[in-house]
mmCIF file with all atom_site columns, C-alpha atoms and ligand atoms in Angstrom:
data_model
loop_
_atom_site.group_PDB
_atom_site.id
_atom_site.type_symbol
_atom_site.label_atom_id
_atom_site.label_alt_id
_atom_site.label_comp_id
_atom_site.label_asym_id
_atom_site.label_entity_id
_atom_site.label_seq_id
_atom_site.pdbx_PDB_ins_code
_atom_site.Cartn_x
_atom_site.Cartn_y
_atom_site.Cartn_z
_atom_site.occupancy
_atom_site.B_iso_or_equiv
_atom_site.pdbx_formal_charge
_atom_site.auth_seq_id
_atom_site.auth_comp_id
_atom_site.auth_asym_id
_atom_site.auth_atom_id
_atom_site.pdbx_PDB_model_num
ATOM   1   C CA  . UNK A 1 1   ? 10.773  -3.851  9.127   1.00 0.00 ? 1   UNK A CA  1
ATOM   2   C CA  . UNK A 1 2   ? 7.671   -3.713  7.069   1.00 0.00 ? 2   UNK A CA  1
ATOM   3   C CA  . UNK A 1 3   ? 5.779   -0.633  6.183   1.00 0.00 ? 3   UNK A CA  1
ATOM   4   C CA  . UNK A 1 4   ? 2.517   0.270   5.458   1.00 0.00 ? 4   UNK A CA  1
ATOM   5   C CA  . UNK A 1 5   ? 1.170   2.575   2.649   1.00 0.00 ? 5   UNK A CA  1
ATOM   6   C CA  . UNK A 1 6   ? -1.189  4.140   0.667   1.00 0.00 ? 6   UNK A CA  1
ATOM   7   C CA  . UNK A 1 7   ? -3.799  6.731   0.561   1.00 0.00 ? 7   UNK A CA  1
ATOM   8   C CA  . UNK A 1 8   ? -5.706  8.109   2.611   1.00 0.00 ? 8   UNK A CA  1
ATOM   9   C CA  . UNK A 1 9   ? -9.218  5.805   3.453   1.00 0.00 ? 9   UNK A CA  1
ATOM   10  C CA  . UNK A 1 10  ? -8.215  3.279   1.704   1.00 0.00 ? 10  UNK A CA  1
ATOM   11  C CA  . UNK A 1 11  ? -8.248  0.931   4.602   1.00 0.00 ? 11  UNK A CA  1
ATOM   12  C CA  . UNK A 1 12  ? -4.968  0.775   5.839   1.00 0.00 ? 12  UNK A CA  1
ATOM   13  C CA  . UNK A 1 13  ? -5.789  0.929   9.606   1.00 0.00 ? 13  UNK A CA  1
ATOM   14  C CA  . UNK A 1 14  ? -8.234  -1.444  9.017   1.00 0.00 ? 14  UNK A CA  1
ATOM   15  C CA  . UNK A 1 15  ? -6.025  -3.970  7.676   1.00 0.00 ? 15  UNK A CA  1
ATOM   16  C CA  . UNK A 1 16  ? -3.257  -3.642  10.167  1.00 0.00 ? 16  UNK A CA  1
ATOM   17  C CA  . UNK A 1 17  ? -5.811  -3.872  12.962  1.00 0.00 ? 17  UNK A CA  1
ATOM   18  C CA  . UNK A 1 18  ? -6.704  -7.111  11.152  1.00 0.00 ? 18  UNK A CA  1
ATOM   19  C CA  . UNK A 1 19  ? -3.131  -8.757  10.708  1.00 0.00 ? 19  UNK A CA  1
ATOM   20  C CA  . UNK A 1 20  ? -2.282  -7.497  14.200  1.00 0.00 ? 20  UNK A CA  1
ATOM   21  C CA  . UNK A 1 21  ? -4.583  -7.055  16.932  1.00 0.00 ? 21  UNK A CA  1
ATOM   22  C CA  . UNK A 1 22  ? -3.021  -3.624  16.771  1.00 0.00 ? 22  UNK A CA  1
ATOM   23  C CA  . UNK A 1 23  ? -5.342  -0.358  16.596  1.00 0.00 ? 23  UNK A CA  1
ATOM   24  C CA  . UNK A 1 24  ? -3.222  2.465   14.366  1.00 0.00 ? 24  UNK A CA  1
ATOM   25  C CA  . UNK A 1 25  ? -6.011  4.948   13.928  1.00 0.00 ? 25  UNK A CA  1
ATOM   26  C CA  . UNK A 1 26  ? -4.855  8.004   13.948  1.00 0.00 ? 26  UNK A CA  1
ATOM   27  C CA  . UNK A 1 27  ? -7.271  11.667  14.764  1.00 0.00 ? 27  UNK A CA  1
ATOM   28  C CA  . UNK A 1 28  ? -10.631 12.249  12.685  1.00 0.00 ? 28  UNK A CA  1
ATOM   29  C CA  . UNK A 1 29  ? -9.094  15.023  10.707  1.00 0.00 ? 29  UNK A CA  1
ATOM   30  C CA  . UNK A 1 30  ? -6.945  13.564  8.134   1.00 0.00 ? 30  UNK A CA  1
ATOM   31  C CA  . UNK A 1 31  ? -3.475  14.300  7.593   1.00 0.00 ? 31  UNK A CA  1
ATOM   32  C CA  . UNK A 1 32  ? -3.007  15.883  11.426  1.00 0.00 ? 32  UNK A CA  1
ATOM   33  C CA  . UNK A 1 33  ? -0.633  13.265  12.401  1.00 0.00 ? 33  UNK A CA  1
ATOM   34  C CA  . UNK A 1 34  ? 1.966   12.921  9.816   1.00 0.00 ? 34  UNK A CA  1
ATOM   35  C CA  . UNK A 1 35  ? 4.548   10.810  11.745  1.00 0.00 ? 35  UNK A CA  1
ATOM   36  C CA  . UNK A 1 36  ? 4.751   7.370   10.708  1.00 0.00 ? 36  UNK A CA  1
ATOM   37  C CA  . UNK A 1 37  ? 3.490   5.241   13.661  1.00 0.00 ? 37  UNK A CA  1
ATOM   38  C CA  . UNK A 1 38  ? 5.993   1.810   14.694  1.00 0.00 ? 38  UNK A CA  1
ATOM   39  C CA  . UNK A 1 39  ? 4.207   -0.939  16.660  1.00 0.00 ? 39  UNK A CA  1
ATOM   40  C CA  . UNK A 1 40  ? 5.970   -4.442  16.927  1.00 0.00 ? 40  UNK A CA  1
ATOM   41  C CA  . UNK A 1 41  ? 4.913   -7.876  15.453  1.00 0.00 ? 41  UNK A CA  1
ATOM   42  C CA  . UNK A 1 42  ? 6.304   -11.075 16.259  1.00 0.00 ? 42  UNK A CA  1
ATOM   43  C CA  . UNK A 1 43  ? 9.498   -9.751  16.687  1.00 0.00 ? 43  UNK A CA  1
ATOM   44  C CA  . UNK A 1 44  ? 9.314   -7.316  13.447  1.00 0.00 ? 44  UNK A CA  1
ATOM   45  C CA  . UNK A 1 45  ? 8.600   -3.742  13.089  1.00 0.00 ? 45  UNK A CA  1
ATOM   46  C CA  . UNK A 1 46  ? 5.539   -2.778  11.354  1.00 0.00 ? 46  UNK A CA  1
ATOM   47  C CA  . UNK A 1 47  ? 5.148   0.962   10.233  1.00 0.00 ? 47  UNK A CA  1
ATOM   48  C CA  . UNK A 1 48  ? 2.287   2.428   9.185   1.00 0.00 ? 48  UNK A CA  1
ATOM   49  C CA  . UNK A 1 49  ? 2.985   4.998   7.008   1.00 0.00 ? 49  UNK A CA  1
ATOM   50  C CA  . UNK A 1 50  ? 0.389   8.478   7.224   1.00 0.00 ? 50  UNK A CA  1
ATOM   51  C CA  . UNK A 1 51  ? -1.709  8.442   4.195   1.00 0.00 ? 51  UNK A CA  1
ATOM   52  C CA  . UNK A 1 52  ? -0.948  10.357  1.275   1.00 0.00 ? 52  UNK A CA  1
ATOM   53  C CA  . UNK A 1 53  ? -2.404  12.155  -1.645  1.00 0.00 ? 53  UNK A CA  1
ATOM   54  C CA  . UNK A 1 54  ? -6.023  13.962  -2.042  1.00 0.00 ? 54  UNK A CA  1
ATOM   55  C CA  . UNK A 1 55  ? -7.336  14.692  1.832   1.00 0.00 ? 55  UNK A CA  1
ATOM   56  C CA  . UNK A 1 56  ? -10.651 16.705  2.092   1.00 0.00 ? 56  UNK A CA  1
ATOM   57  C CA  . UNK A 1 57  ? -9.726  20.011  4.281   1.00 0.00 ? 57  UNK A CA  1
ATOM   58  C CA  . UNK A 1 58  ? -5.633  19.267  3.742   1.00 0.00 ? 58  UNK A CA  1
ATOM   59  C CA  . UNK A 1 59  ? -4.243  22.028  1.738   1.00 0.00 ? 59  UNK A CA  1
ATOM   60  C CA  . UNK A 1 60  ? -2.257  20.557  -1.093  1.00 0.00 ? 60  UNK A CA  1
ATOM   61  C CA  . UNK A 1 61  ? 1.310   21.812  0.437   1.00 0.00 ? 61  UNK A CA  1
ATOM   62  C CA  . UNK A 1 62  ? 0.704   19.609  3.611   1.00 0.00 ? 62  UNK A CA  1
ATOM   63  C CA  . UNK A 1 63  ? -0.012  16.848  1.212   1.00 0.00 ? 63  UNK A CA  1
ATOM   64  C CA  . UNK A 1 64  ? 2.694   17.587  -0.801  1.00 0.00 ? 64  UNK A CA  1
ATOM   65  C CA  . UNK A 1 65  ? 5.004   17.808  2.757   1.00 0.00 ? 65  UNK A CA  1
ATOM   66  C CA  . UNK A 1 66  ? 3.520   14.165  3.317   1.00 0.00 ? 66  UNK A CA  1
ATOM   67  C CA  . UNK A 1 67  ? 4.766   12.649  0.361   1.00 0.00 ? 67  UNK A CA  1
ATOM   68  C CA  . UNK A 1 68  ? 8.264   14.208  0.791   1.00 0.00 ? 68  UNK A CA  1
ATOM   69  C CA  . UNK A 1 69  ? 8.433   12.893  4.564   1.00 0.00 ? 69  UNK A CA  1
ATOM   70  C CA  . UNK A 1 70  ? 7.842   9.708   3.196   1.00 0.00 ? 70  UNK A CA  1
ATOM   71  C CA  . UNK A 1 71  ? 9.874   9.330   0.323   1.00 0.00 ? 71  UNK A CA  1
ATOM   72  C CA  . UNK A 1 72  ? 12.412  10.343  3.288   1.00 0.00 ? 72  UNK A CA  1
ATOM   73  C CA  . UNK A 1 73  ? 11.557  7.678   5.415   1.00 0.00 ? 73  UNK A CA  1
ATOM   74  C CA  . UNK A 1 74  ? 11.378  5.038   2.835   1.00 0.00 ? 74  UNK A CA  1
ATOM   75  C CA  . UNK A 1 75  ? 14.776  6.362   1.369   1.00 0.00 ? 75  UNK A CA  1
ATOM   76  C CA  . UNK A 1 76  ? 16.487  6.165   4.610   1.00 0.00 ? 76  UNK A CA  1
ATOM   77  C CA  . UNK A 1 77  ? 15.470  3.072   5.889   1.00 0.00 ? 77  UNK A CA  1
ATOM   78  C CA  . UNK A 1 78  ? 15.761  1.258   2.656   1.00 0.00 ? 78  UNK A CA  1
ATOM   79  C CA  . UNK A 1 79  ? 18.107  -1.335  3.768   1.00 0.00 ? 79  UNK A CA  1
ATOM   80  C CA  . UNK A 1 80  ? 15.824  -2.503  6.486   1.00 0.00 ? 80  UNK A CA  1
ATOM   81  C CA  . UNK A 1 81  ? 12.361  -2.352  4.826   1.00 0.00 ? 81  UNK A CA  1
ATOM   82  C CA  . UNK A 1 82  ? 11.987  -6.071  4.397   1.00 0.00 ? 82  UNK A CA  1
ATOM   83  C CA  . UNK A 1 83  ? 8.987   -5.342  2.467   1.00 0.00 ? 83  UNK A CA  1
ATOM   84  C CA  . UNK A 1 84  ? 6.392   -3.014  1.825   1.00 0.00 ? 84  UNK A CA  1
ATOM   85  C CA  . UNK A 1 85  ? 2.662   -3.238  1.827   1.00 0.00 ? 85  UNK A CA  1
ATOM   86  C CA  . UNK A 1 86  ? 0.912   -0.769  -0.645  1.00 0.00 ? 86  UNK A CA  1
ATOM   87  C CA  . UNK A 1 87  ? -3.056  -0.847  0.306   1.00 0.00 ? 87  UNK A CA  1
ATOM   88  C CA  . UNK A 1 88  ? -5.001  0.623   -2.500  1.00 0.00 ? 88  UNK A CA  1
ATOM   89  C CA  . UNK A 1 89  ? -9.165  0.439   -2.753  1.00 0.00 ? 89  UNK A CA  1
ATOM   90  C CA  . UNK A 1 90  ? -10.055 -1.604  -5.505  1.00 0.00 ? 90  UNK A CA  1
ATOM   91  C CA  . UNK A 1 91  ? -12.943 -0.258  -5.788  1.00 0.00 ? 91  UNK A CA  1
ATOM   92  C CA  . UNK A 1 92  ? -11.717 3.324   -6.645  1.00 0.00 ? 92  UNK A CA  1
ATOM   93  C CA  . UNK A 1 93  ? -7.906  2.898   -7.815  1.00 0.00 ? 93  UNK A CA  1
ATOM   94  C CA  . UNK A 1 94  ? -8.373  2.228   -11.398 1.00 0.00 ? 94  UNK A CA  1
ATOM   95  C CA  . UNK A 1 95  ? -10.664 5.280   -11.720 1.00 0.00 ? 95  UNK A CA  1
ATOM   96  C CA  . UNK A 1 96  ? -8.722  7.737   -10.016 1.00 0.00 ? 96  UNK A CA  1
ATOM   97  C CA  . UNK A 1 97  ? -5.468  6.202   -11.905 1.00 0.00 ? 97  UNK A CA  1
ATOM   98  C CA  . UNK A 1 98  ? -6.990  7.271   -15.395 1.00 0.00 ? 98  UNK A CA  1
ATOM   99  C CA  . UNK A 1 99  ? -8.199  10.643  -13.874 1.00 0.00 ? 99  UNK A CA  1
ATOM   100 C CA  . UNK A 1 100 ? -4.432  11.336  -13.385 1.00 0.00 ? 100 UNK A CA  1
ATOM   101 C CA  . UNK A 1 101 ? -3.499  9.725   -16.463 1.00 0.00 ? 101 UNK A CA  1
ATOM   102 C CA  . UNK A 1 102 ? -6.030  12.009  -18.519 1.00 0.00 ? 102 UNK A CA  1
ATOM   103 C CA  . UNK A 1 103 ? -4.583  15.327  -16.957 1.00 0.00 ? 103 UNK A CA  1
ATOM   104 C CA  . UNK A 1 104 ? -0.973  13.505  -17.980 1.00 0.00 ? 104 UNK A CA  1
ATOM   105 C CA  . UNK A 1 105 ? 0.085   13.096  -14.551 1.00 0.00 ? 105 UNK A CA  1
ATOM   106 C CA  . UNK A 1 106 ? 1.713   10.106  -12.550 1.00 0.00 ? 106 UNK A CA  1
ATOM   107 C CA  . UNK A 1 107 ? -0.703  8.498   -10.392 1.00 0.00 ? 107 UNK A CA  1
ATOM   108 C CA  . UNK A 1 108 ? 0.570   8.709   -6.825  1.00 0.00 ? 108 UNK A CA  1
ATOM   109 C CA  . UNK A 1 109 ? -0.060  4.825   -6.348  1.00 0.00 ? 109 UNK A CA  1
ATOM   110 C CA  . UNK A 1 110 ? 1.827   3.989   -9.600  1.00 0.00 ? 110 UNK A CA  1
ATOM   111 C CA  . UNK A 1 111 ? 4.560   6.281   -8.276  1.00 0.00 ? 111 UNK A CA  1
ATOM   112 C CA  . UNK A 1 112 ? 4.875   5.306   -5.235  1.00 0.00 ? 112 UNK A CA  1
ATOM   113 C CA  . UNK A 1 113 ? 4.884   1.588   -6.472  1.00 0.00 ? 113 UNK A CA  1
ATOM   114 C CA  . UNK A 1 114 ? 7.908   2.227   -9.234  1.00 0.00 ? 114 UNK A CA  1
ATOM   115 C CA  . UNK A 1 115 ? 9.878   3.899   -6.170  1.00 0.00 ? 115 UNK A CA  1
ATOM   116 C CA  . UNK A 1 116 ? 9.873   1.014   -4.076  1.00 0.00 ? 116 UNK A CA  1
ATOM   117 C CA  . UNK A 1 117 ? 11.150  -0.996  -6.937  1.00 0.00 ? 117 UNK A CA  1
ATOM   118 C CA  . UNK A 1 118 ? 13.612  1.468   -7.668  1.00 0.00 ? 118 UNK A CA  1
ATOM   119 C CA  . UNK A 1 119 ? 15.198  0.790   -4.454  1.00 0.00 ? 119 UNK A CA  1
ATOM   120 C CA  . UNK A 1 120 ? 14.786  -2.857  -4.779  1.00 0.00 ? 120 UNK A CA  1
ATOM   121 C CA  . UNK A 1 121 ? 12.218  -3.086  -2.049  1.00 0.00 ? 121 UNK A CA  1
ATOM   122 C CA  . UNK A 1 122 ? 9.842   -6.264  -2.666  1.00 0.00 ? 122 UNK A CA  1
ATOM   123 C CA  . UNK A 1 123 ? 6.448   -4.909  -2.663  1.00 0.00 ? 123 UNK A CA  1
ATOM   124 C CA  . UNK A 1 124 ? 2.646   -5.972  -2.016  1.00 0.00 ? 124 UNK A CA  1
ATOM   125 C CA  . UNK A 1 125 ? -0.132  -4.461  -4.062  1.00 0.00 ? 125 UNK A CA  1
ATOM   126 C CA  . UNK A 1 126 ? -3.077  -5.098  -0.835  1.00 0.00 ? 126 UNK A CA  1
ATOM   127 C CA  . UNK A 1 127 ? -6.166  -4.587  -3.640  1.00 0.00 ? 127 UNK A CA  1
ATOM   128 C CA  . UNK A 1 128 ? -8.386  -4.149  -0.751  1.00 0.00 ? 128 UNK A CA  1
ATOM   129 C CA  . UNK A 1 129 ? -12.012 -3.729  -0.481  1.00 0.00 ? 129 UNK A CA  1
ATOM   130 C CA  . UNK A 1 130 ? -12.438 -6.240  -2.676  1.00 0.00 ? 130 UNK A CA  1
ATOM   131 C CA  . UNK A 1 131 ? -16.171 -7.212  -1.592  1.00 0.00 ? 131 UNK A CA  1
ATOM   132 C CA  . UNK A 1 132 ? -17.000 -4.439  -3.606  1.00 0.00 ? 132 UNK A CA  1
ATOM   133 C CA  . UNK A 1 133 ? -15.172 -5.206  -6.979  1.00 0.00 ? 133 UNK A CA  1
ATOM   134 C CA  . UNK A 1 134 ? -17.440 -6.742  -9.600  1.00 0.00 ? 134 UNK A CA  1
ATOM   135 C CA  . UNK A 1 135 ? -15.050 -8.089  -12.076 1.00 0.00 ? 135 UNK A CA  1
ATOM   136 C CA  . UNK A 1 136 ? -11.985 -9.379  -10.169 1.00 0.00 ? 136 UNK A CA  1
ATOM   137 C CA  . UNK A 1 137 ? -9.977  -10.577 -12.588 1.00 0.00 ? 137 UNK A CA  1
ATOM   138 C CA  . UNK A 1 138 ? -10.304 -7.946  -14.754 1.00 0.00 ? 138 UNK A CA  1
ATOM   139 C CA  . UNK A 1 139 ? -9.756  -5.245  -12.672 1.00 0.00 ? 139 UNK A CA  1
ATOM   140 C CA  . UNK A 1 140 ? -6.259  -6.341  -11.290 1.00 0.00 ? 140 UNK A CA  1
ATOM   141 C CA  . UNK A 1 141 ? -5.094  -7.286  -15.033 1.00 0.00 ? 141 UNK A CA  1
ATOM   142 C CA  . UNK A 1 142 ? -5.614  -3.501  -15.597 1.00 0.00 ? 142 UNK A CA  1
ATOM   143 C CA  . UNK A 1 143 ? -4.163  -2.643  -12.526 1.00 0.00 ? 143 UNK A CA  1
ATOM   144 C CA  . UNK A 1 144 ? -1.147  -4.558  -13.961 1.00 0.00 ? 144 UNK A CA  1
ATOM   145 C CA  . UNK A 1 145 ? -0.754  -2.545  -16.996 1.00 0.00 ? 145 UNK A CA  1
ATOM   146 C CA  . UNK A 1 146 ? -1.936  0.797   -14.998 1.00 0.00 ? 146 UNK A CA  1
ATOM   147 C CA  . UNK A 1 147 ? 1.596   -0.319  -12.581 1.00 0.00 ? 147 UNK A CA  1
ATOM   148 C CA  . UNK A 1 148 ? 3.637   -0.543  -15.902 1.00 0.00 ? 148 UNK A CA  1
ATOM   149 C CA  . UNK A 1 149 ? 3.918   -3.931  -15.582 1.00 0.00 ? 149 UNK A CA  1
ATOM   150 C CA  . UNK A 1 150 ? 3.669   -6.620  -18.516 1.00 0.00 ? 150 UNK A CA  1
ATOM   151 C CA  . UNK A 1 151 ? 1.492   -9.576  -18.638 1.00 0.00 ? 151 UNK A CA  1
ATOM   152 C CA  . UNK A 1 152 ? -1.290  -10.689 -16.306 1.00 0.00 ? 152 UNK A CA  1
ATOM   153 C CA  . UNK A 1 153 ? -2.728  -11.277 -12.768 1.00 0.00 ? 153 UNK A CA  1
ATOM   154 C CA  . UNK A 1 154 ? -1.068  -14.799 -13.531 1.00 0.00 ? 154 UNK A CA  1
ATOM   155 C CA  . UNK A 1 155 ? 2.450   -13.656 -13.631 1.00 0.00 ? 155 UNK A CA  1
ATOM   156 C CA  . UNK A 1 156 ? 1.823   -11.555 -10.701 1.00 0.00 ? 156 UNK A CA  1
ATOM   157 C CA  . UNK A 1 157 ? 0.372   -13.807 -8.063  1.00 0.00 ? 157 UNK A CA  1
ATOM   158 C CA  . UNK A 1 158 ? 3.113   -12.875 -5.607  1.00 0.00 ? 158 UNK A CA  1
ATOM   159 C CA  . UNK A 1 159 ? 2.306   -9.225  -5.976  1.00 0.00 ? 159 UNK A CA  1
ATOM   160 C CA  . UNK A 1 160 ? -1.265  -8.067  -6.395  1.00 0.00 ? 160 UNK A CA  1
ATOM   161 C CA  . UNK A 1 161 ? -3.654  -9.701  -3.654  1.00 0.00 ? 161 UNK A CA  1
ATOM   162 C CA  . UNK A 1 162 ? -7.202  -8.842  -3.137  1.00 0.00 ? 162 UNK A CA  1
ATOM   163 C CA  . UNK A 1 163 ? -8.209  -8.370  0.341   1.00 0.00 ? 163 UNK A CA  1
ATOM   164 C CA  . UNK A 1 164 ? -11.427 -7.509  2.557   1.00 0.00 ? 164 UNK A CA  1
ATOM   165 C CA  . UNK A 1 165 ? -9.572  -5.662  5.687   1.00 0.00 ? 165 UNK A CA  1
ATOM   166 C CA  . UNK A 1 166 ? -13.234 -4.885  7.072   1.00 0.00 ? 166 UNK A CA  1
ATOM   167 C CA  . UNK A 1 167 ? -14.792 -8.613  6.049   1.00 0.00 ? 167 UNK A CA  1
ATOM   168 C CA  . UNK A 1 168 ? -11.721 -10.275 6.791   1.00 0.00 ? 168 UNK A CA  1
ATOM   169 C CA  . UNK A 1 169 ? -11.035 -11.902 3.313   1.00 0.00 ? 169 UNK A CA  1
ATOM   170 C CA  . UNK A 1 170 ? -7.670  -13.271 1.993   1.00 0.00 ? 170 UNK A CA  1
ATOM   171 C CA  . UNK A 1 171 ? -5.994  -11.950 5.226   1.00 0.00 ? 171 UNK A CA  1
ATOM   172 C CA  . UNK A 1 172 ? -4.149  -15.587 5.592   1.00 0.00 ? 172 UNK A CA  1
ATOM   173 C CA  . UNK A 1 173 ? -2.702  -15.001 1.819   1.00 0.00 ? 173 UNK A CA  1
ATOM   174 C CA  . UNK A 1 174 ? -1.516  -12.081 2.498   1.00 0.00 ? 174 UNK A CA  1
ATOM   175 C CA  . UNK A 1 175 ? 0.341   -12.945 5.938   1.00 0.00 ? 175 UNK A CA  1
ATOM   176 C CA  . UNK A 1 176 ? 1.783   -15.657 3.537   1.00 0.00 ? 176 UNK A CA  1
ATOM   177 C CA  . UNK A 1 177 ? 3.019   -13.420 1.162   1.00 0.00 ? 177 UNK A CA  1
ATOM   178 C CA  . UNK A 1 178 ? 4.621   -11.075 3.976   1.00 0.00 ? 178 UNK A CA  1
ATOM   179 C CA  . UNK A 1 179 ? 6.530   -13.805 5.408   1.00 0.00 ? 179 UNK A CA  1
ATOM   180 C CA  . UNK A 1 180 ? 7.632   -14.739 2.285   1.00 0.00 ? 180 UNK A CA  1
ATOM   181 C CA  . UNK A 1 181 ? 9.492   -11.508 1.349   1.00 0.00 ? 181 UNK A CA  1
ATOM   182 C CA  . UNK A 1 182 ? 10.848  -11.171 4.685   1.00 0.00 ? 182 UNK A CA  1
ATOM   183 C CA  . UNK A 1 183 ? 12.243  -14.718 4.144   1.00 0.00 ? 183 UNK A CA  1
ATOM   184 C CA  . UNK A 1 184 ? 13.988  -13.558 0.783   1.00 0.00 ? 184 UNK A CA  1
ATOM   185 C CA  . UNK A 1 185 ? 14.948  -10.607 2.200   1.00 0.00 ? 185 UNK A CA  1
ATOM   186 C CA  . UNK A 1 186 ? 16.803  -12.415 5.047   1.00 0.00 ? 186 UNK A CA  1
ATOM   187 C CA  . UNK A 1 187 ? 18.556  -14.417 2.755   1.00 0.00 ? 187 UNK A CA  1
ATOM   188 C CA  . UNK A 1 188 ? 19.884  -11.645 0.563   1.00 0.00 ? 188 UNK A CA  1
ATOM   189 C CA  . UNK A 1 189 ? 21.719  -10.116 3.876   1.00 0.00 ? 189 UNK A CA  1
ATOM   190 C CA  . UNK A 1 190 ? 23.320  -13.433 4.819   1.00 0.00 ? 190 UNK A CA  1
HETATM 191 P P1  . GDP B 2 .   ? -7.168  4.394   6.290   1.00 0.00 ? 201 GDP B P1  1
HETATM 192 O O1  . GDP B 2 .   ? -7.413  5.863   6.227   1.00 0.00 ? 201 GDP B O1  1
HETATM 193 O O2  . GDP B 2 .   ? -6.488  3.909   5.054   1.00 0.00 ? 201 GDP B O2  1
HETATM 194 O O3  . GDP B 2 .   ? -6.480  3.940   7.527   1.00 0.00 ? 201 GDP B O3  1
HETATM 195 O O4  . GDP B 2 .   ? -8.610  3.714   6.202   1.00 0.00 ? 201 GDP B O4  1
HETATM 196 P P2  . GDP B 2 .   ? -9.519  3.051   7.341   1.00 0.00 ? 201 GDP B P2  1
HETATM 197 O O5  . GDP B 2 .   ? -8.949  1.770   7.808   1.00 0.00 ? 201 GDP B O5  1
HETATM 198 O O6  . GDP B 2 .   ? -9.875  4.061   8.349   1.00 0.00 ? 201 GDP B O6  1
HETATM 199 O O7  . GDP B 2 .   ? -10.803 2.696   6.459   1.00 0.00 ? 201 GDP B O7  1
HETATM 200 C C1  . GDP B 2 .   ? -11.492 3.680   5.719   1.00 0.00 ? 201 GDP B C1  1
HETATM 201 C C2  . GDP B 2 .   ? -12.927 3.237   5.476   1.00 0.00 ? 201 GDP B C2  1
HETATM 202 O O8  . GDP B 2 .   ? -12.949 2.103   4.608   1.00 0.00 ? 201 GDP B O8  1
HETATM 203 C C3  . GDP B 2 .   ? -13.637 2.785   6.764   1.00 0.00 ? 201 GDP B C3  1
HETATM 204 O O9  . GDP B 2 .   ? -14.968 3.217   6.688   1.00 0.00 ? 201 GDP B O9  1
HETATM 205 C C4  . GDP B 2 .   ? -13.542 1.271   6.694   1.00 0.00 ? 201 GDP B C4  1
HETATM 206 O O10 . GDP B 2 .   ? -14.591 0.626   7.375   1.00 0.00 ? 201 GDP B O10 1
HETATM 207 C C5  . GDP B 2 .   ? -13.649 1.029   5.207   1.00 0.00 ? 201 GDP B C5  1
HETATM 208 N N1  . GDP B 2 .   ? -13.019 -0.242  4.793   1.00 0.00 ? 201 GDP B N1  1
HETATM 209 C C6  . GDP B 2 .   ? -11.805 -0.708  5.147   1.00 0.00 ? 201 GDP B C6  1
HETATM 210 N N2  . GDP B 2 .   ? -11.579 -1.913  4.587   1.00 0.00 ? 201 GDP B N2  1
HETATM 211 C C7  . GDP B 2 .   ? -12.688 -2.212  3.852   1.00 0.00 ? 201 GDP B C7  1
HETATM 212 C C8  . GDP B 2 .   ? -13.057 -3.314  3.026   1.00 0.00 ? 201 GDP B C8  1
HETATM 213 O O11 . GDP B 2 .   ? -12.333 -4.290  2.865   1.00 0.00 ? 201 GDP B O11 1
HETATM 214 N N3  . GDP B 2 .   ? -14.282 -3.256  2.429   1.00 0.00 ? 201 GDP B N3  1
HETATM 215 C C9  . GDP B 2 .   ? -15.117 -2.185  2.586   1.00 0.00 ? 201 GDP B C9  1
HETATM 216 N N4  . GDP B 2 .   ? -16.291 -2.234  1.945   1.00 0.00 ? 201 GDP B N4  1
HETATM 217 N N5  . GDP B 2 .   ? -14.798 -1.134  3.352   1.00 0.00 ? 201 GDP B N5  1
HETATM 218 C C10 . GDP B 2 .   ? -13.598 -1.133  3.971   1.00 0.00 ? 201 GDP B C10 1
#
């Protein structure tokens, strides 16, 4: 199984269209359908997860109901989540990260990311949109430290990926990168 998250609009429909032929949008209105949505892919289950955090016209308790039904999900499929996917927009992460920071709260990316390694679950940081990120390099090396994580993009190849779901960028790396934690995965179970 591999799942799909991140916040709303940050192209996460987009980018599983693009890795499998496979349309996931859900309703215009945001937040409506709240069920996580299983389609198969060569032989695996993908699930895209419904996007969480600020929605325009979702009250804040759906949101917050969001968030719980996935931490649910997540928590009770653990042990066959052969890796997760988190799809941020590089464009806007790092800004709404600090925004967080500065009213001292966790960032629900950041959050999200240090619960999947809680439970062990190898994740992808998908820094998508990245047609419209000026300074690469830069911007995933404070990513990094935003994630709590020491050192640089270097000692994180494996992890944080740039992507263009809509122009089609860096799709191939990231398939490799999939495939590669669903190959460790496999061999920690036998
Ligand atoms: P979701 O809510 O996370 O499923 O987001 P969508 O896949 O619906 O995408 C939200 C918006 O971002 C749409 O207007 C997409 O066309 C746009 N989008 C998705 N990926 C990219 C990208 O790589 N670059 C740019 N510039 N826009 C993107």
């Amino acid at each position: 199984m591999i799942i799909f998250v991140g916040r709303s609009n940050v192209g996460k429909s987009t980018l599983i269209f693009r890795l499998t032929g496979k349309y996931v949008k859900r309703g215009k209105r945001p937040g409506v359908t709240r069920k996580p949505i299983e389609i198969g892919w060569r032989g695996k289950t993908i699930v895209d997860m419904p996007g969480f955090g600020f929605m325009s016209g979702v009250p804040k308790y759906v949101q917050e109901k969001i968030k719980t039904e996935i931490v649910q999900f997540i928590e009770n499929n653990a042990d066959k989540i052969e890796t997760a996917v988190l799809v941020i927009d590089g464009k806007s992460a790092l800004e709404i990260i600090e925004r967080w920071e500065k009213r001292g709260e966790i960032p629900i990316d950041v959050e999200f990311f240090q619960f999947l390694q809680e439970l062990e679950i190898p994740t992808i940081v998908a820094v998508n949109k990245m047609d419209k990120i000026k300074n690469l390099n830069l911007t995933i090396n404070r990513l990094i430290e935003k994630f709590g994580l020491l050192g640089t993009w270097e000692d994180y190849k494996d992890i944080f990926v740039p992507i263009s779901a809509k122009f089609g960028t860096n799709i191939q790396e990231l398939r490799k990168l999939i495939e590669k934690n669903i190959k460790k995965s496999q061999e920690r179970h036998e």
